[in-house]
C-alpha positions as MATLAB code, in Angstrom:
seq = 'MLLAFLLMYPLYMIGALGAGDVKLFVMIGSFQAAGDFMTILAGAFVIGAGFSLAKLAVERNGRERFGYFFAYLYDVWRTGHWKIYGEDLKRDYHTYCKNKIHFAVPILFSAVCRIGGLF';
ca = [
       0.000    0.000    0.000;
       2.780    2.397    0.909;
       4.569    1.771   -2.399;
       1.358    2.511   -4.306;
       0.759    5.704   -2.376;
       4.329    6.952   -2.732;
       4.335    6.324   -6.478;
       0.909    7.829   -7.143;
       0.952   10.872   -4.853;
       3.199   13.049   -7.067;
       0.956   12.299  -10.063;
      -2.076   13.246   -7.995;
      -0.457   16.514   -6.899;
       0.053   17.728  -10.486;
      -3.431   16.616  -11.532;
      -2.361   13.701  -13.726;
      -4.406   11.252  -11.624;
      -7.546   11.741   -9.617;
      -8.022   10.752   -5.995;
     -10.136    7.771   -7.053;
      -7.330    6.445   -9.242;
      -4.868    6.725   -6.357;
      -7.316    4.891   -4.078;
      -7.724    2.118   -6.646;
      -3.968    1.647   -6.864;
      -3.626    1.665   -3.068;
      -6.321   -1.002   -2.775;
      -4.682   -3.132   -5.462;
      -1.359   -2.680   -3.689;
      -2.889   -3.901   -0.446;
      -3.970   -7.207   -2.016;
      -1.083   -7.882   -4.409;
       2.610   -8.511   -3.892;
       4.954   -5.647   -4.814;
       6.048   -7.308   -8.070;
       2.470   -7.991   -9.138;
       1.493   -4.450   -8.228;
       4.288   -2.998  -10.357;
       3.152   -5.175  -13.274;
      -0.442   -3.963  -12.859;
       0.769   -0.368  -12.612;
       2.861   -0.621  -15.782;
       0.033   -2.414  -17.597;
      -2.466    0.261  -16.586;
      -0.267    3.024  -17.972;
       0.322    1.130  -21.244;
      -3.400    0.383  -21.644;
      -4.234    3.989  -20.713;
      -1.773    5.224  -23.334;
      -3.535    3.056  -25.907;
      -6.914    4.490  -24.896;
      -5.498    8.018  -25.095;
      -3.998    7.481  -28.545;
      -7.287    6.035  -29.780;
      -9.145    9.043  -28.368;
      -6.685   11.435  -30.048;
      -7.164    9.617  -33.366;
     -10.961    9.644  -33.149;
     -11.213   13.292  -32.093;
      -8.385   14.409  -34.408;
      -7.013   16.877  -31.873;
      -3.549   15.405  -31.374;
      -1.694   18.487  -32.578;
      -3.650   20.705  -30.182;
      -3.193   18.335  -27.216;
       0.534   17.780  -27.795;
       0.974   21.538  -28.243;
      -0.675   22.110  -24.873;
       1.453   19.375  -23.269;
       4.739   20.809  -24.551;
       3.672   24.333  -23.546;
       2.950   22.959  -20.052;
       6.389   21.309  -19.863;
       8.078   24.498  -21.078;
       6.230   26.569  -18.478;
       7.278   24.180  -15.687;
      10.869   24.266  -16.932;
      10.874   28.060  -17.288;
       9.380   28.824  -13.864;
      10.830   25.865  -11.993;
       7.450   25.268  -10.324;
       4.997   22.453  -10.909;
       1.426   23.474  -11.562;
      -1.735   21.446  -11.961;
      -1.941   20.096  -15.504;
      -5.022   21.394  -17.310;
      -5.926   23.925  -14.625;
      -6.456   26.690  -17.157;
      -8.783   24.407  -19.154;
     -11.210   24.166  -16.214;
     -12.779   27.469  -17.220;
     -14.448   25.671  -20.141;
     -15.979   22.548  -18.584;
     -16.699   20.787  -21.895;
     -13.138   21.228  -23.139;
     -11.769   20.141  -19.768;
     -13.840   16.936  -19.589;
     -13.417   16.182  -23.280;
      -9.648   15.989  -22.885;
      -9.684   13.386  -20.102;
      -9.971    9.608  -20.019;
     -11.413    7.625  -17.140;
      -8.291    5.869  -15.869;
     -10.244    3.387  -13.731;
     -10.989    1.359  -16.872;
      -7.299    0.804  -17.814;
      -6.587   -0.014  -14.146;
      -9.369   -2.616  -14.201;
      -8.179   -4.144  -17.480;
      -4.602   -4.315  -16.222;
      -5.601   -5.948  -12.918;
      -7.800   -8.485  -14.705;
      -5.020   -9.297  -17.184;
      -2.469   -9.785  -14.392;
      -4.740  -11.848  -12.175;
      -5.913  -13.827  -15.201;
      -2.334  -14.602  -16.215;
      -2.176  -12.666  -19.493;
       0.915  -10.769  -18.285;
];
């Protein structure tokens, strides 16, 4: 559980993961060995990346999203301070929600694949 919390907390603090995602990982970490947990964690991020790429392809906004991401990284590098990713998008609720995926689904798929023996 502690490993899960320590790994997920920095991602939560910058807004990359929600509190529910962190709680899911902590619960998985409490029932799985550290090696199995790390496999589930890696699988969830790979599956989530696949979901995100599919969403970018369907919505055809990859250039816009990558532009925002690199502008965010440049701003963090320039100021030397982390900020919450997507905070300025919250003003427009539809844009903010449109650019998110529900990470609980990749976490579920990864846990099922690991427990089921697929990886």
